[in-house]
Coordinates of C-alpha atoms in Angstrom, one line a residue:
X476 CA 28.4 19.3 83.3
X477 CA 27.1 18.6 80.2
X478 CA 30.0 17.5 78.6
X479 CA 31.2 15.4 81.3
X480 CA 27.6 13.3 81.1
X481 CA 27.5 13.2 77.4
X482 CA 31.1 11.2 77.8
X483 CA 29.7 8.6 80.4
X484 CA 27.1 8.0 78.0
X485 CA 29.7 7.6 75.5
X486 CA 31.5 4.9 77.1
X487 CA 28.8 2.8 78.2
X488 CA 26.8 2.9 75.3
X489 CA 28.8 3.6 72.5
X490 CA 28.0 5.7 69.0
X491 CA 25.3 4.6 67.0
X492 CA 26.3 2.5 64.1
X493 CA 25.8 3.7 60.7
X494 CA 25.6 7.2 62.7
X495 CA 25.8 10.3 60.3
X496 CA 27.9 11.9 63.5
X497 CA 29.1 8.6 64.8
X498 CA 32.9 9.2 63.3
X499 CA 33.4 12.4 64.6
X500 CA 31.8 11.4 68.1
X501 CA 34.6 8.9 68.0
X502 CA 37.2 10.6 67.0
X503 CA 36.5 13.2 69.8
X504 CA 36.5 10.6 72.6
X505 CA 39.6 8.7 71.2
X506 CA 41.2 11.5 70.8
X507 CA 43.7 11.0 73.7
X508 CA 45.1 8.2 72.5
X509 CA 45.8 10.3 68.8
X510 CA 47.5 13.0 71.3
X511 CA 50.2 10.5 72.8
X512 CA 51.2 9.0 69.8
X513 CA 51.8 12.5 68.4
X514 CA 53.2 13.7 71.4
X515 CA 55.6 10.5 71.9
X516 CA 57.4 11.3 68.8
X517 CA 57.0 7.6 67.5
X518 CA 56.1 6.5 63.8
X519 CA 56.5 8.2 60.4
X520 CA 56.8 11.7 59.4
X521 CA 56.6 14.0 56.3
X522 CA 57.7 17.4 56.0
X523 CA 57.3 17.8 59.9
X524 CA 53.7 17.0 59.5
X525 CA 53.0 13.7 62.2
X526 CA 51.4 10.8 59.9
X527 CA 52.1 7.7 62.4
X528 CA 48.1 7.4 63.2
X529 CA 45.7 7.5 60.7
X530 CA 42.1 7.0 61.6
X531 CA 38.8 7.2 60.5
X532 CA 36.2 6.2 62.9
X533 CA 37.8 3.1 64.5
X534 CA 39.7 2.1 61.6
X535 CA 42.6 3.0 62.9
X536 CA 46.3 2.2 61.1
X537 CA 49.9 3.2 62.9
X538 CA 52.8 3.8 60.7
X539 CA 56.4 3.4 62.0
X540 CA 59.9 2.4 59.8
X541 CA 60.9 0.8 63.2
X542 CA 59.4 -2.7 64.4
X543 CA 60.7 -1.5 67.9
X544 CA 59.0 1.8 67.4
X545 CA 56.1 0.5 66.5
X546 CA 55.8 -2.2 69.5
X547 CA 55.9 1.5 71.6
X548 CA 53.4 2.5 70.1
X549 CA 51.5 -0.4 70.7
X550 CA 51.9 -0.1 74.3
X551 CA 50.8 3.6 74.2
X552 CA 47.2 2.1 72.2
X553 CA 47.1 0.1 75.3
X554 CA 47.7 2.3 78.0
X555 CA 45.6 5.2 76.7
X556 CA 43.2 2.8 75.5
X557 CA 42.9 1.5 79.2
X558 CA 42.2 4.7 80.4
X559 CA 39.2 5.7 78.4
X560 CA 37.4 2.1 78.8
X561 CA 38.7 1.0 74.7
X562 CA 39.8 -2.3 74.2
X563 CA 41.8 -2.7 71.0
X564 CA 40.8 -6.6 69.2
X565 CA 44.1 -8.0 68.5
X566 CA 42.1 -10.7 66.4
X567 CA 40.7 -8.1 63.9
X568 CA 44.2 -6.2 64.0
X569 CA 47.2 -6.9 61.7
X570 CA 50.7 -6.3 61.2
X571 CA 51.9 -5.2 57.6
X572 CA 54.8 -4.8 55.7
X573 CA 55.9 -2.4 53.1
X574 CA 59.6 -2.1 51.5
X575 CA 62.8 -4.3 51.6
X576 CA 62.1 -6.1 54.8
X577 CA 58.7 -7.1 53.6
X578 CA 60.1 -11.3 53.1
X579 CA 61.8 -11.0 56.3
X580 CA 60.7 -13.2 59.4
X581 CA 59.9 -10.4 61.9
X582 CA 58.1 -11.9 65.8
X583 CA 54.9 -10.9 65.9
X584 CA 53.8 -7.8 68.2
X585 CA 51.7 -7.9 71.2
X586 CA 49.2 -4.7 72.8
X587 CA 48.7 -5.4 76.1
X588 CA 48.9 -9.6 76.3
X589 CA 47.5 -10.2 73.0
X590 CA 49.3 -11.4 70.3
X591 CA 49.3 -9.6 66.6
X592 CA 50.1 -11.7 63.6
X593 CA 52.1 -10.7 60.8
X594 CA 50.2 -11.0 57.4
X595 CA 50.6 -10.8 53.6
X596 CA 47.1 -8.6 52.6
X597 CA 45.4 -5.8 54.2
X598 CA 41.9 -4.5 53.7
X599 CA 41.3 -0.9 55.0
X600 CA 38.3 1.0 54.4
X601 CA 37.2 -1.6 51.6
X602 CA 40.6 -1.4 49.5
X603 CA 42.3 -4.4 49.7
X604 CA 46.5 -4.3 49.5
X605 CA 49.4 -6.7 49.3
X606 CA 52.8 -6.8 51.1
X607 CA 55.8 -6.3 48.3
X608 CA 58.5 -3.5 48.4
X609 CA 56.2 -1.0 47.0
X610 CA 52.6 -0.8 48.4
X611 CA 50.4 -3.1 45.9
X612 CA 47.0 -2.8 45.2
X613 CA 45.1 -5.9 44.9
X614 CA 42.1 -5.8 42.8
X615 CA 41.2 -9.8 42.1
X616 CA 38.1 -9.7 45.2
X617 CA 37.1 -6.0 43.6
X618 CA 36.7 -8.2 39.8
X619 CA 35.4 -11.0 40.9
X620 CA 32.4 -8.7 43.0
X621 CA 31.9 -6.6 39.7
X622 CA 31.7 -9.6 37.2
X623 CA 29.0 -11.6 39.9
X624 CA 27.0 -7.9 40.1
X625 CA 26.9 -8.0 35.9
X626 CA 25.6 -11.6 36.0
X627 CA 23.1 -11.0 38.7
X628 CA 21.9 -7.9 36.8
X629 CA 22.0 -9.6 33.4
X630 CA 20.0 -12.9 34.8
X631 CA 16.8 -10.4 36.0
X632 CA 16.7 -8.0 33.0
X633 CA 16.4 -10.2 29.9
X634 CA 13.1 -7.7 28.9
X635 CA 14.7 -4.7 29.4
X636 CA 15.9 -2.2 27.0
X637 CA 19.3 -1.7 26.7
X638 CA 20.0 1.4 28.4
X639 CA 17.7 0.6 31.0
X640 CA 20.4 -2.2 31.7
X641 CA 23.4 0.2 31.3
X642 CA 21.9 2.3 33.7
X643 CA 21.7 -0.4 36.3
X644 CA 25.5 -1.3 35.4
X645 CA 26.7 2.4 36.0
X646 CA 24.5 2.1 39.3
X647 CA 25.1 -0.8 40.8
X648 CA 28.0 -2.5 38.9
X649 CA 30.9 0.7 38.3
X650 CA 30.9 2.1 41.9
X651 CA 32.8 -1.4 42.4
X652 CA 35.3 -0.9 40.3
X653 CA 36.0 3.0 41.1
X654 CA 35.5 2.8 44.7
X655 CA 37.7 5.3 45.9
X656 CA 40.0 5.4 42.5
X657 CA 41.0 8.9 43.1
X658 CA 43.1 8.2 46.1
X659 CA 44.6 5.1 44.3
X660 CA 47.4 4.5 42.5
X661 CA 46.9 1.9 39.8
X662 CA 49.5 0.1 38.1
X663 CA 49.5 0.2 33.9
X664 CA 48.5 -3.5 33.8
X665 CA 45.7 -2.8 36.8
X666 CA 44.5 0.1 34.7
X667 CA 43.5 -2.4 32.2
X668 CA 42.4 -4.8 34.0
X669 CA 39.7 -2.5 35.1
X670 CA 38.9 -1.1 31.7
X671 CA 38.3 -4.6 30.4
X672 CA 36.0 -5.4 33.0
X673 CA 33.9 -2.3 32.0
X674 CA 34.3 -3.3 28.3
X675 CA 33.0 -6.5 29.0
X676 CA 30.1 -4.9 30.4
X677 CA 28.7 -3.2 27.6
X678 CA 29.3 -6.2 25.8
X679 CA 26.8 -8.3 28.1
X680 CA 24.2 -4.9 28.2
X681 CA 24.3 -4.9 23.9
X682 CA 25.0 -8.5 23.1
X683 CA 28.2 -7.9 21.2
X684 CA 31.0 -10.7 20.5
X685 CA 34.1 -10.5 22.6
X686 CA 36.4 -9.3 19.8
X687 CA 34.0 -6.1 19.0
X688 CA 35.0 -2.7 20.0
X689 CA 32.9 -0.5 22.5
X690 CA 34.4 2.4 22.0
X691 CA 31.6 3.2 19.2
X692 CA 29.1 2.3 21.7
X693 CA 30.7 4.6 24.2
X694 CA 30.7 7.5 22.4
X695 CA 27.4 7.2 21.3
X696 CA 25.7 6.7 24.4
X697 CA 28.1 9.5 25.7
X698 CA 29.9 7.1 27.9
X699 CA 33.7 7.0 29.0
X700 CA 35.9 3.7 29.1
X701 CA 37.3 3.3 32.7
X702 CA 40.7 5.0 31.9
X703 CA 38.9 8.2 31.2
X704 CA 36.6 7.4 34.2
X705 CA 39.7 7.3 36.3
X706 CA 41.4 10.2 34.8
X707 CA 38.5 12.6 35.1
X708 CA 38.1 10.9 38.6
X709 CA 41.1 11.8 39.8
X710 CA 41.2 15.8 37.8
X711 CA 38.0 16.6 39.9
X712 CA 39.3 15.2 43.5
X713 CA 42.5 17.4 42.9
X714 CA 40.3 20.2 41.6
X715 CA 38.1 20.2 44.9
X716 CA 41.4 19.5 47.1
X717 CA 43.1 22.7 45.8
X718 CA 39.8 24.7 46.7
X719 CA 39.4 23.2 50.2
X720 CA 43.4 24.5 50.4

Protein backbone atom coordinates (compact mmCIF):
# COMPACT_ATOMS: atom_id res chain seq x y z
CA UNK A 1 0.00 0.00 0.00
CA UNK A 2 2.82 1.94 0.46
CA UNK A 3 4.27 1.59 -2.70
CA UNK A 4 1.16 2.15 -4.63
CA UNK A 5 0.76 5.80 -2.69
CA UNK A 6 4.34 6.74 -3.04
CA UNK A 7 3.66 6.39 -7.07
CA UNK A 8 0.51 8.71 -7.00
CA UNK A 9 2.57 11.07 -5.31
CA UNK A 10 5.03 10.55 -7.98
CA UNK A 11 2.89 11.42 -10.83
CA UNK A 12 1.25 14.34 -9.49
CA UNK A 13 4.03 15.99 -8.08
CA UNK A 14 7.02 14.87 -9.63
CA UNK A 15 10.88 14.33 -8.14
CA UNK A 16 12.42 17.12 -6.56
CA UNK A 17 14.78 18.98 -8.81
CA UNK A 18 18.37 18.92 -8.10
CA UNK A 19 17.25 15.77 -5.92
CA UNK A 20 20.26 13.60 -4.63
CA UNK A 21 17.64 10.47 -5.26
CA UNK A 22 15.62 12.33 -7.89
CA UNK A 23 17.36 10.14 -10.93
CA UNK A 24 16.83 6.90 -9.51
CA UNK A 25 13.16 7.87 -8.46
CA UNK A 26 12.81 8.49 -12.11
CA UNK A 27 14.21 5.84 -13.45
CA UNK A 28 12.05 3.52 -11.33
CA UNK A 29 8.83 5.01 -12.43
CA UNK A 30 9.87 5.19 -16.17
CA UNK A 31 10.89 2.22 -16.05
CA UNK A 32 8.05 0.64 -18.22
CA UNK A 33 8.66 2.48 -20.92
CA UNK A 34 12.76 1.18 -20.75
CA UNK A 35 11.03 -2.51 -20.54
CA UNK A 36 9.06 -2.27 -23.97
CA UNK A 37 11.69 -0.95 -25.89
CA UNK A 38 13.90 -3.74 -24.69
CA UNK A 39 11.24 -6.13 -25.00
CA UNK A 40 10.15 -4.95 -28.60
CA UNK A 41 13.49 -5.91 -30.00
CA UNK A 42 13.87 -2.39 -31.76
CA UNK A 43 17.22 -0.22 -31.88
CA UNK A 44 20.90 -1.10 -31.61
CA UNK A 45 22.66 -3.93 -30.13
CA UNK A 46 26.16 -4.99 -29.01
CA UNK A 47 27.25 -8.38 -28.20
CA UNK A 48 23.53 -9.27 -27.30
CA UNK A 49 23.59 -6.59 -24.75
CA UNK A 50 20.20 -4.10 -25.66
CA UNK A 51 21.72 -0.40 -26.04
CA UNK A 52 18.66 1.19 -28.03
CA UNK A 53 17.66 3.45 -24.76
CA UNK A 54 19.99 5.22 -22.84
CA UNK A 55 18.91 7.37 -20.03
CA UNK A 56 19.92 9.14 -17.23
CA UNK A 57 17.19 10.86 -15.31
CA UNK A 58 14.99 12.20 -18.13
CA UNK A 59 17.72 12.62 -20.55
CA UNK A 60 16.72 10.08 -22.42
CA UNK A 61 18.42 9.10 -26.18
CA UNK A 62 17.09 6.01 -28.50
CA UNK A 63 19.45 4.45 -30.80
CA UNK A 64 18.29 2.56 -33.95
CA UNK A 65 20.31 2.01 -37.61
CA UNK A 66 16.66 2.07 -39.00
CA UNK A 67 14.65 5.40 -39.50
CA UNK A 68 11.51 3.05 -39.67
CA UNK A 69 12.68 1.36 -36.50
CA UNK A 70 13.19 4.13 -34.81
CA UNK A 71 9.68 5.88 -35.76
CA UNK A 72 8.46 2.34 -33.72
CA UNK A 73 9.99 3.21 -31.18
CA UNK A 74 8.78 6.44 -31.04
CA UNK A 75 5.29 5.26 -30.88
CA UNK A 76 6.22 2.83 -28.02
CA UNK A 77 7.68 6.38 -25.95
CA UNK A 78 4.23 7.43 -26.68
CA UNK A 79 2.06 4.73 -25.79
CA UNK A 80 3.87 3.79 -22.58
CA UNK A 81 4.43 7.21 -21.93
CA UNK A 82 0.59 7.71 -21.98
CA UNK A 83 0.03 5.19 -19.67
CA UNK A 84 2.18 6.41 -16.77
CA UNK A 85 0.83 10.20 -17.11
CA UNK A 86 4.66 11.31 -19.16
CA UNK A 87 4.46 13.56 -21.86
CA UNK A 88 7.49 13.46 -24.08
CA UNK A 89 8.37 17.53 -25.38
CA UNK A 90 8.90 17.11 -29.03
CA UNK A 91 10.25 20.80 -28.93
CA UNK A 92 13.18 19.93 -26.64
CA UNK A 93 13.70 16.55 -28.58
CA UNK A 94 15.87 15.99 -31.63
CA UNK A 95 16.65 13.70 -34.32
CA UNK A 96 20.41 12.94 -35.15
CA UNK A 97 22.46 11.40 -37.51
CA UNK A 98 25.56 9.44 -37.39
CA UNK A 99 27.34 7.56 -40.55
CA UNK A 100 26.90 7.62 -44.29
CA UNK A 101 23.35 8.85 -44.41
CA UNK A 102 24.15 11.68 -42.23
CA UNK A 103 23.71 14.46 -45.58
CA UNK A 104 20.77 12.64 -46.62
CA UNK A 105 17.16 14.40 -46.57
CA UNK A 106 15.39 12.01 -44.19
CA UNK A 107 11.17 13.38 -43.20
CA UNK A 108 11.17 14.20 -39.91
CA UNK A 109 9.56 11.86 -37.11
CA UNK A 110 6.58 12.39 -35.10
CA UNK A 111 5.64 10.77 -31.18
CA UNK A 112 2.28 10.89 -30.79
CA UNK A 113 1.07 14.22 -33.20
CA UNK A 114 4.14 16.12 -32.66
CA UNK A 115 6.57 16.74 -35.08
CA UNK A 116 10.53 16.05 -34.42
CA UNK A 117 13.03 17.96 -36.49
CA UNK A 118 16.07 16.64 -37.87
CA UNK A 119 19.20 18.60 -36.75
CA UNK A 120 22.99 19.04 -37.27
CA UNK A 121 24.34 19.27 -33.27
CA UNK A 122 23.32 17.57 -30.24
CA UNK A 123 23.99 18.51 -26.67
CA UNK A 124 23.51 15.64 -24.11
CA UNK A 125 24.37 15.76 -20.56
CA UNK A 126 26.52 19.09 -21.33
CA UNK A 127 28.70 17.52 -24.30
CA UNK A 128 27.87 19.08 -27.28
CA UNK A 129 28.31 16.78 -30.76
CA UNK A 130 28.02 17.20 -34.52
CA UNK A 131 26.46 15.09 -37.23
CA UNK A 132 29.41 13.71 -39.74
CA UNK A 133 30.02 9.91 -40.59
CA UNK A 134 31.82 9.46 -37.42
CA UNK A 135 30.42 10.94 -34.16
CA UNK A 136 32.25 14.47 -33.70
CA UNK A 137 32.85 16.19 -30.82
CA UNK A 138 32.31 19.81 -30.90
CA UNK A 139 34.35 21.80 -28.47
CA UNK A 140 34.02 25.63 -29.84
CA UNK A 141 30.99 26.56 -26.91
CA UNK A 142 33.29 24.46 -24.30
CA UNK A 143 36.52 27.25 -25.46
CA UNK A 144 34.72 29.98 -25.65
CA UNK A 145 33.10 29.28 -21.79
CA UNK A 146 36.77 28.55 -20.52
CA UNK A 147 38.47 31.64 -22.13
CA UNK A 148 35.35 34.17 -20.70
CA UNK A 149 35.91 32.14 -17.04
CA UNK A 150 39.92 33.12 -17.33
CA UNK A 151 38.95 36.75 -18.19
CA UNK A 152 36.42 37.01 -15.55
CA UNK A 153 38.86 35.50 -12.99
CA UNK A 154 41.82 37.56 -14.29
CA UNK A 155 39.60 41.07 -14.27
CA UNK A 156 38.96 40.51 -10.11
CA UNK A 157 42.33 39.17 -9.03
CA UNK A 158 44.85 41.83 -10.17
CA UNK A 159 46.33 41.71 -6.19
CA UNK A 160 46.57 38.34 -5.93
CA UNK A 161 49.48 36.16 -5.85
CA UNK A 162 50.00 33.98 -8.48
CA UNK A 163 49.10 30.75 -7.26
CA UNK A 164 46.35 32.05 -5.49
CA UNK A 165 45.05 32.71 -9.17
CA UNK A 166 46.08 29.30 -10.49
CA UNK A 167 44.21 27.84 -7.89
CA UNK A 168 41.02 29.58 -8.98
CA UNK A 169 41.85 28.52 -12.66
CA UNK A 170 42.20 24.74 -11.72
CA UNK A 171 38.77 25.45 -9.76
CA UNK A 172 36.77 27.13 -11.64
CA UNK A 173 38.32 27.41 -15.13
CA UNK A 174 39.75 23.34 -15.94
CA UNK A 175 36.56 21.48 -14.88
CA UNK A 176 35.32 23.21 -18.30
CA UNK A 177 37.62 21.94 -20.39
CA UNK A 178 37.73 18.22 -18.77
CA UNK A 179 34.16 17.87 -18.13
CA UNK A 180 33.61 14.38 -18.57
CA UNK A 181 37.05 13.79 -20.81
CA UNK A 182 37.34 10.25 -19.69
CA UNK A 183 34.33 9.06 -21.61
CA UNK A 184 35.41 11.17 -24.67
CA UNK A 185 37.15 10.57 -27.55
CA UNK A 186 39.18 13.51 -28.69
CA UNK A 187 40.52 13.99 -31.99
CA UNK A 188 44.60 14.71 -32.32
CA UNK A 189 43.85 18.41 -33.41
CA UNK A 190 40.94 18.71 -30.41
CA UNK A 191 43.60 17.34 -28.00
CA UNK A 192 45.47 20.42 -28.75
CA UNK A 193 43.15 22.66 -28.99
CA UNK A 194 42.47 21.93 -25.34
CA UNK A 195 46.01 21.98 -24.27
CA UNK A 196 46.55 25.42 -25.70
CA UNK A 197 43.75 26.75 -23.98
CA UNK A 198 45.35 25.51 -20.65
CA UNK A 199 48.66 26.99 -21.81
CA UNK A 200 47.21 30.12 -22.35
CA UNK A 201 46.16 30.06 -18.94
CA UNK A 202 49.20 30.03 -17.15
CA UNK A 203 50.30 32.51 -19.39
CA UNK A 204 47.49 35.11 -18.20
CA UNK A 205 48.07 33.73 -14.14
CA UNK A 206 52.24 34.51 -14.62
CA UNK A 207 52.21 37.22 -17.19
CA UNK A 208 54.32 35.43 -19.71
CA UNK A 209 54.45 36.38 -23.58
CA UNK A 210 52.58 34.14 -25.99
CA UNK A 211 55.73 32.52 -27.49
CA UNK A 212 57.08 31.36 -23.91
CA UNK A 213 56.94 27.85 -22.84
CA UNK A 214 54.89 26.67 -19.66
CA UNK A 215 56.16 23.53 -19.44
CA UNK A 216 58.88 24.99 -16.89
CA UNK A 217 56.18 26.56 -15.09
CA UNK A 218 54.28 23.29 -14.95
CA UNK A 219 56.73 21.28 -13.64
CA UNK A 220 57.55 23.52 -11.03
CA UNK A 221 54.38 24.13 -9.60
CA UNK A 222 53.81 20.35 -10.08
CA UNK A 223 51.24 20.84 -12.64
CA UNK A 224 50.26 18.66 -15.80
CA UNK A 225 49.56 20.16 -19.42
CA UNK A 226 46.00 19.00 -20.48
CA UNK A 227 47.34 15.96 -22.52
CA UNK A 228 48.65 14.51 -19.39
CA UNK A 229 45.41 15.75 -17.58
CA UNK A 230 43.52 13.70 -20.02
CA UNK A 231 45.70 10.78 -20.10
CA UNK A 232 45.77 10.21 -16.39
CA UNK A 233 41.96 11.11 -16.56
CA UNK A 234 41.17 8.54 -18.59
CA UNK A 235 43.99 5.59 -16.70
CA UNK A 236 41.98 6.20 -13.41
CA UNK A 237 38.26 5.94 -14.98
CA UNK A 238 39.50 2.50 -16.53
CA UNK A 239 41.23 1.69 -13.28
CA UNK A 240 37.99 2.16 -11.11
CA UNK A 241 35.81 0.46 -14.12
CA UNK A 242 37.80 -2.73 -13.91
CA UNK A 243 37.32 -2.80 -10.00
CA UNK A 244 33.57 -2.08 -10.25
CA UNK A 245 33.82 -5.32 -12.83
Amino acid sequence: MEWLLFFFLLTESGVRQGGVLSPILFNIYINSVISALRLSGLGCHISGVYIGCLVYADDIILLSASVGHLQMMLDICYVKGTEIDIVFNAKKSSLFVVGRAHDVLIDSLRIGQDTIAWNKSLKYLGVYFNSGRTLQIDNETVVRKFYAATNAICSHVKFACEMSVLFLMETFCLPLLSYLCEALSYSKQQLCQLNICWNRAYRKVFKMNDWESVKEVQAMSGRLDFVHIYAQRKMTFYIKDNQIE
